[in-house]
PDB file of C-alpha atoms and ligand atoms in Angstrom:
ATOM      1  CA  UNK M   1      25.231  23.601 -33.531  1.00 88.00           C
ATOM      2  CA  UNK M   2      26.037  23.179 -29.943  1.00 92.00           C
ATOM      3  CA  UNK M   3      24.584  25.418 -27.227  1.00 94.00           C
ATOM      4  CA  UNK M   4      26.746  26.238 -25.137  1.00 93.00           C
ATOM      5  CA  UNK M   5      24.511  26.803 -22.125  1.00 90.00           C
ATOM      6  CA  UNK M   6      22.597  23.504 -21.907  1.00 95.00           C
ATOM      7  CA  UNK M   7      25.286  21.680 -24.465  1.00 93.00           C
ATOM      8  CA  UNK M   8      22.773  19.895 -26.482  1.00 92.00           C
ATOM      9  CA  UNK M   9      23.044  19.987 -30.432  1.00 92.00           C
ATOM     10  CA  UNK M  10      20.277  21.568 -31.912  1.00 90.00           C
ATOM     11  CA  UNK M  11      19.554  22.843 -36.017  1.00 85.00           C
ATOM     12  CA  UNK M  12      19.527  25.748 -37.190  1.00 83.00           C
ATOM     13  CA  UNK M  13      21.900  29.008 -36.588  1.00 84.00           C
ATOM     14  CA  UNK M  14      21.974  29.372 -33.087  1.00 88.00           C
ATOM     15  CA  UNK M  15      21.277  32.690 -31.084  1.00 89.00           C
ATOM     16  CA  UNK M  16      24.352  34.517 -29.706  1.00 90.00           C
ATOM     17  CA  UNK M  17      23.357  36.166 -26.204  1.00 91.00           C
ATOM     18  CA  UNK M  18      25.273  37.897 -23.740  1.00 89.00           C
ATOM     19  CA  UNK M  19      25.172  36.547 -20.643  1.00 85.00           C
ATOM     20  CA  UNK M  20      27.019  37.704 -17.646  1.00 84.00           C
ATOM     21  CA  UNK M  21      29.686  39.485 -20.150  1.00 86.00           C
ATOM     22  CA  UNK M  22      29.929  36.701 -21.842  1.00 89.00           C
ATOM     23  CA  UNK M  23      28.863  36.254 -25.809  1.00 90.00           C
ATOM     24  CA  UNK M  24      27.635  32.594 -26.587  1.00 92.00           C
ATOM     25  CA  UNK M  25      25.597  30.895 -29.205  1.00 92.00           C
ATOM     26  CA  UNK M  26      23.015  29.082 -27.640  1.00 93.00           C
ATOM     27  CA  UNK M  27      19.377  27.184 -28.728  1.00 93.00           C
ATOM     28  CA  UNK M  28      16.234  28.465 -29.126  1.00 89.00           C
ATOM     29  CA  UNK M  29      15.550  27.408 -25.189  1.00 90.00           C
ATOM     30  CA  UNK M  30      18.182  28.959 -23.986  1.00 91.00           C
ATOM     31  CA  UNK M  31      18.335  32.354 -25.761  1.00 91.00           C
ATOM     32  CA  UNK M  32      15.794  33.321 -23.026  1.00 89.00           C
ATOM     33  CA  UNK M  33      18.525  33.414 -20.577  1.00 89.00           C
ATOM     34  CA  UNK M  34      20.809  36.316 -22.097  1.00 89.00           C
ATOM     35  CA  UNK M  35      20.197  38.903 -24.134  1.00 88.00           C
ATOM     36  CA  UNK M  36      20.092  39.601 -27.770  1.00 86.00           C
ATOM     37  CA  UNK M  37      23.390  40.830 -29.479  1.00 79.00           C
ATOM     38  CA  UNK M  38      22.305  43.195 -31.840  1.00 67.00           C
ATOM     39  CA  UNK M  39      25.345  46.090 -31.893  1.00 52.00           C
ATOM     40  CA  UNK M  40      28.211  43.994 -31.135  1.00 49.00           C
ATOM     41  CA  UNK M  41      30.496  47.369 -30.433  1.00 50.00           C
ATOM     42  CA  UNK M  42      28.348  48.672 -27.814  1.00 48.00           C
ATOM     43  CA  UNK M  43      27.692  44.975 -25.886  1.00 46.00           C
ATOM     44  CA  UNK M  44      30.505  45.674 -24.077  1.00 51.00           C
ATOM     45  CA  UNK M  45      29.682  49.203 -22.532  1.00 54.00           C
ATOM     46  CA  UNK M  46      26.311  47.794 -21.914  1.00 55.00           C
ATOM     47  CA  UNK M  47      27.279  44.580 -19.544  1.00 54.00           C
ATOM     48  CA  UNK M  48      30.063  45.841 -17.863  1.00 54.00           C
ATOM     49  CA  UNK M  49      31.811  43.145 -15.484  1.00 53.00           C
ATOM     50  CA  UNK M  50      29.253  42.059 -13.007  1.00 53.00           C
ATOM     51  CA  UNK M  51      29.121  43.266  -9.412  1.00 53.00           C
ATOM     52  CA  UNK M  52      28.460  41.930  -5.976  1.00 53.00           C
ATOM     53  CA  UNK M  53      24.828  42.408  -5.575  1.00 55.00           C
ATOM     54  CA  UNK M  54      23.270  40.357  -2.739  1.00 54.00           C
ATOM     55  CA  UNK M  55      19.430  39.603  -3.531  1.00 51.00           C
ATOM     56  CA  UNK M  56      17.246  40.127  -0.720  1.00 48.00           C
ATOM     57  CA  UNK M  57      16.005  37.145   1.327  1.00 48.00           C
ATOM     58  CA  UNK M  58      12.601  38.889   1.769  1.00 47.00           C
ATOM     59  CA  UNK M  59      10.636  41.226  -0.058  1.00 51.00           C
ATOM     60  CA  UNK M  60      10.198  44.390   1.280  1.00 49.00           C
ATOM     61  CA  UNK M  61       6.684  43.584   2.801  1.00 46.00           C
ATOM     62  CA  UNK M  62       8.280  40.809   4.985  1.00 54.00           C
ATOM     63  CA  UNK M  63      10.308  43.439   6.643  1.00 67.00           C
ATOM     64  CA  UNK M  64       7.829  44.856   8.963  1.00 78.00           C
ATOM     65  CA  UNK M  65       4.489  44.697  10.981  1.00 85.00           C
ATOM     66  CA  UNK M  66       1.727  46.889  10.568  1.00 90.00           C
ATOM     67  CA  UNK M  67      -0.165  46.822  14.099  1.00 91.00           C
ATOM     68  CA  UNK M  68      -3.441  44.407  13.440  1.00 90.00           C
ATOM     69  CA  UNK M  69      -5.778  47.135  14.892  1.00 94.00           C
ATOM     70  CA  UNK M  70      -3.674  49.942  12.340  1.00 96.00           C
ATOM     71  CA  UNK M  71      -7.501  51.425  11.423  1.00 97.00           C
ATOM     72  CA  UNK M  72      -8.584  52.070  14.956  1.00 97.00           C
ATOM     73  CA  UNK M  73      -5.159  53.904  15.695  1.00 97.00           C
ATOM     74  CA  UNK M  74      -5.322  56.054  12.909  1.00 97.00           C
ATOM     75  CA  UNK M  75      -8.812  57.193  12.767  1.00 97.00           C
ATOM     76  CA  UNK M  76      -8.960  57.766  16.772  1.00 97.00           C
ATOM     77  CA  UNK M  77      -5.492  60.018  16.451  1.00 97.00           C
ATOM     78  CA  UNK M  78      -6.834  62.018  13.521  1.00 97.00           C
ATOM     79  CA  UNK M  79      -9.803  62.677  15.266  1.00 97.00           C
ATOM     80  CA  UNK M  80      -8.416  63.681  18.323  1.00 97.00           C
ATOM     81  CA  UNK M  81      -6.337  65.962  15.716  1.00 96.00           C
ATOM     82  CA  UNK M  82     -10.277  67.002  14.405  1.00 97.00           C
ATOM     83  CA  UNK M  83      -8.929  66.454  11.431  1.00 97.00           C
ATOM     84  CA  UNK M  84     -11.006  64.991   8.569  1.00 97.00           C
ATOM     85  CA  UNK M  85      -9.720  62.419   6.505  1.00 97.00           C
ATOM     86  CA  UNK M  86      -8.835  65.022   3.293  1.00 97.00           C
ATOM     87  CA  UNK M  87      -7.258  67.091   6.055  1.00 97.00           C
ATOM     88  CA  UNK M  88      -5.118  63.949   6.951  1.00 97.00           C
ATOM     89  CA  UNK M  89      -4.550  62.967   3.312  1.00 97.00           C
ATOM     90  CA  UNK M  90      -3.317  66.534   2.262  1.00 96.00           C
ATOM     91  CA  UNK M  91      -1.334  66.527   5.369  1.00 96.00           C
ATOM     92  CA  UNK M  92       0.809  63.268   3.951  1.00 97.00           C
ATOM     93  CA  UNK M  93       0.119  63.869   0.398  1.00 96.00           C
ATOM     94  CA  UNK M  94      -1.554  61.421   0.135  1.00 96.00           C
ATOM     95  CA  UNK M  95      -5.204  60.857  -1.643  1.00 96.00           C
ATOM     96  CA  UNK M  96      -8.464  60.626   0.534  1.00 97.00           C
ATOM     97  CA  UNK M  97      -9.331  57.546  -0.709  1.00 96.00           C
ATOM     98  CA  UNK M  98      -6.111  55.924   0.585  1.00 97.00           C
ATOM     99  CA  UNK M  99      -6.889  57.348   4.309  1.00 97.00           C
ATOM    100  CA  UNK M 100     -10.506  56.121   3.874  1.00 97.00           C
ATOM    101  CA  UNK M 101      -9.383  52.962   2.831  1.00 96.00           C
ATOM    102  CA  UNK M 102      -7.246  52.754   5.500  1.00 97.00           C
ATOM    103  CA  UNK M 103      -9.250  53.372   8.217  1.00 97.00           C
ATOM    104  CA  UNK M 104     -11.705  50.938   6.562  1.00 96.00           C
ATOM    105  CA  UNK M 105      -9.146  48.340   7.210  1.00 93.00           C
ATOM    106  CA  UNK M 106      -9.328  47.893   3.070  1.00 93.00           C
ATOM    107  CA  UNK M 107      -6.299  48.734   2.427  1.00 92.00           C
ATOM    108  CA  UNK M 108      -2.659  48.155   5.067  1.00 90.00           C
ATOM    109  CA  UNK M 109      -0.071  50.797   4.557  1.00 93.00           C
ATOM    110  CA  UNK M 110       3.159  50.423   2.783  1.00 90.00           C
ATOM    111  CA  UNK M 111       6.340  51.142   4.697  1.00 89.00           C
ATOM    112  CA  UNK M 112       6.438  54.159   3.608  1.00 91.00           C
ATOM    113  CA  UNK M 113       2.556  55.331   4.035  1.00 95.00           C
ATOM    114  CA  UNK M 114       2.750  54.061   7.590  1.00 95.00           C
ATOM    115  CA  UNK M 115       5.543  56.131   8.482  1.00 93.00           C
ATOM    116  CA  UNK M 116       4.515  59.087   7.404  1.00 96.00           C
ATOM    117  CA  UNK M 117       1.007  58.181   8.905  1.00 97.00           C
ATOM    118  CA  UNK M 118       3.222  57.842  12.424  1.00 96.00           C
ATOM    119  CA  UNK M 119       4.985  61.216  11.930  1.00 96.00           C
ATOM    120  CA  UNK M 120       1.931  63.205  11.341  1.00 97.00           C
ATOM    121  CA  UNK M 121      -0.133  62.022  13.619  1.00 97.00           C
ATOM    122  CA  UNK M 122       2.645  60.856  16.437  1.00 96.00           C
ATOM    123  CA  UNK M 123       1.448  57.225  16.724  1.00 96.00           C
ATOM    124  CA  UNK M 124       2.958  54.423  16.067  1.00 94.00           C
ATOM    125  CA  UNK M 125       1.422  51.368  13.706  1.00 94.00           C
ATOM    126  CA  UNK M 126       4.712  49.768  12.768  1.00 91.00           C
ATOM    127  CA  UNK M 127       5.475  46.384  14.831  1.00 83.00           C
ATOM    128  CA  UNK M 128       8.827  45.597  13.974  1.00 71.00           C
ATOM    129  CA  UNK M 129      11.408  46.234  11.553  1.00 58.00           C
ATOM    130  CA  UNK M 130      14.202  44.197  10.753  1.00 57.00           C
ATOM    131  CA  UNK M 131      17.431  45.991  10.927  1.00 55.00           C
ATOM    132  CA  UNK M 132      18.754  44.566   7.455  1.00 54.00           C
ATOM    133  CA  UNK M 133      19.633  47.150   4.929  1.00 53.00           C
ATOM    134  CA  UNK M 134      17.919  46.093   1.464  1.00 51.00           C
ATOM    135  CA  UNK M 135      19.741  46.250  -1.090  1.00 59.00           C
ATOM    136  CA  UNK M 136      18.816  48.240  -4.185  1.00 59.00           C
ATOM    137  CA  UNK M 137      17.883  45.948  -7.417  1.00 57.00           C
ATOM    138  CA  UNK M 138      18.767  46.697 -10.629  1.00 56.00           C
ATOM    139  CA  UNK M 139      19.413  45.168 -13.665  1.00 52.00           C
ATOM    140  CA  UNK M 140      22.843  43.686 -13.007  1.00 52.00           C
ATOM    141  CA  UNK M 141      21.514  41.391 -10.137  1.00 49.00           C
ATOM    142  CA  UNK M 142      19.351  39.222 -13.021  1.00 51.00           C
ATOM    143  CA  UNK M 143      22.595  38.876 -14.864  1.00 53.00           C
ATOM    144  CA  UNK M 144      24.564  38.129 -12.161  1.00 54.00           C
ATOM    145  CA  UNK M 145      21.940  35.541 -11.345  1.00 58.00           C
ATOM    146  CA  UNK M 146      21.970  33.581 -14.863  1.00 58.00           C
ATOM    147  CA  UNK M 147      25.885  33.921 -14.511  1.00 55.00           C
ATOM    148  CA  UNK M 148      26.017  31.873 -11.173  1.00 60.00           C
ATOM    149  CA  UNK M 149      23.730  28.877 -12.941  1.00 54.00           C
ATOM    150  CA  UNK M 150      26.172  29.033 -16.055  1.00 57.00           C
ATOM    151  CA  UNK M 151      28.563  28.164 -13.287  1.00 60.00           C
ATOM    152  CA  UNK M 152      27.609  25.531 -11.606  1.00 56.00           C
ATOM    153  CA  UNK M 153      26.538  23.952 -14.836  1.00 56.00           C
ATOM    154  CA  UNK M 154      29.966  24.339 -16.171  1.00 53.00           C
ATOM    155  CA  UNK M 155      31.444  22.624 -13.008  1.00 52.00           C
TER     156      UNK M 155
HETATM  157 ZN1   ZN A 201      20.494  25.274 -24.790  1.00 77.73          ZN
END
């Protein structure tokens, strides 16, 4: 057999994959790339035609600051709220703990935690965010991926 991925001749039967909508029979090294046939009827309905999805250059983390003195800011607002931590925490739904941790300086927020953090208590602990729109993952985007390397390989 002949994979048709990496093109080198290999024994045995070969594993047929789909790979970007595409059924081949590669080698054992390869068959990590695609996935499995198992139905053949259904493969198609299953890896429809692949669509334009940009991956991010950045994780979401990347994306924005959390002010370095975050801990300070949040305690000294919720205080001057006399509100106790579990009063904070219910008031974001969020578990003691987290606003314990966080005024601790144990634990920085998540986007989303710091927002709502910034809404409740009218402060503001987010530096900068970058005005790209991030574009939702799913499981096309690893095809699509494997599909582009087939590509250039095939060039
Ligand atoms: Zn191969």
């Amino acid at each position: 057999m002949i994979c048709e991925i990496c093109g080198k001749e290999f024994g045995g039967r070969g594993t047929e994959v789909i790979i970007d909508g595409a059924q081949l029979t590669v080698c054992p090294n390869c068959a990590k790339f695609g996935t499995r046939v198992e139905i053949h009827k259904e493969e198609r309905k299953l890896y429809p035609k692949k669509k334009k999805v940009k991956m991010p250059a950045k994780s979401d983390k990347e994306k924005f600051i959390i002010v370095p003195d975050y801990s300070k800011i949040i305690k000294n607002a919720r205080e001057n709220r006399k509100l106790s931590q579990k009063d904070l925490a219910f008031k974001i739904n969020e578990k003691e703990s987290v606003i314990h941790r966080l005024e601790t300086e144990s634990m920085s927020p998540s986007y989303t935690l710091a927002k709502k953090l910034e809404k409740a208590l009218e402060i503001k602990i987010i530096d900068k965010i970058s005005e790209v729109e991030i574009p939702k993952l799913d499981t096309d985007s690893k095809n699509l991926n494997i599909g582009d390397i087939i590509k250039i390989k095939k060039k």
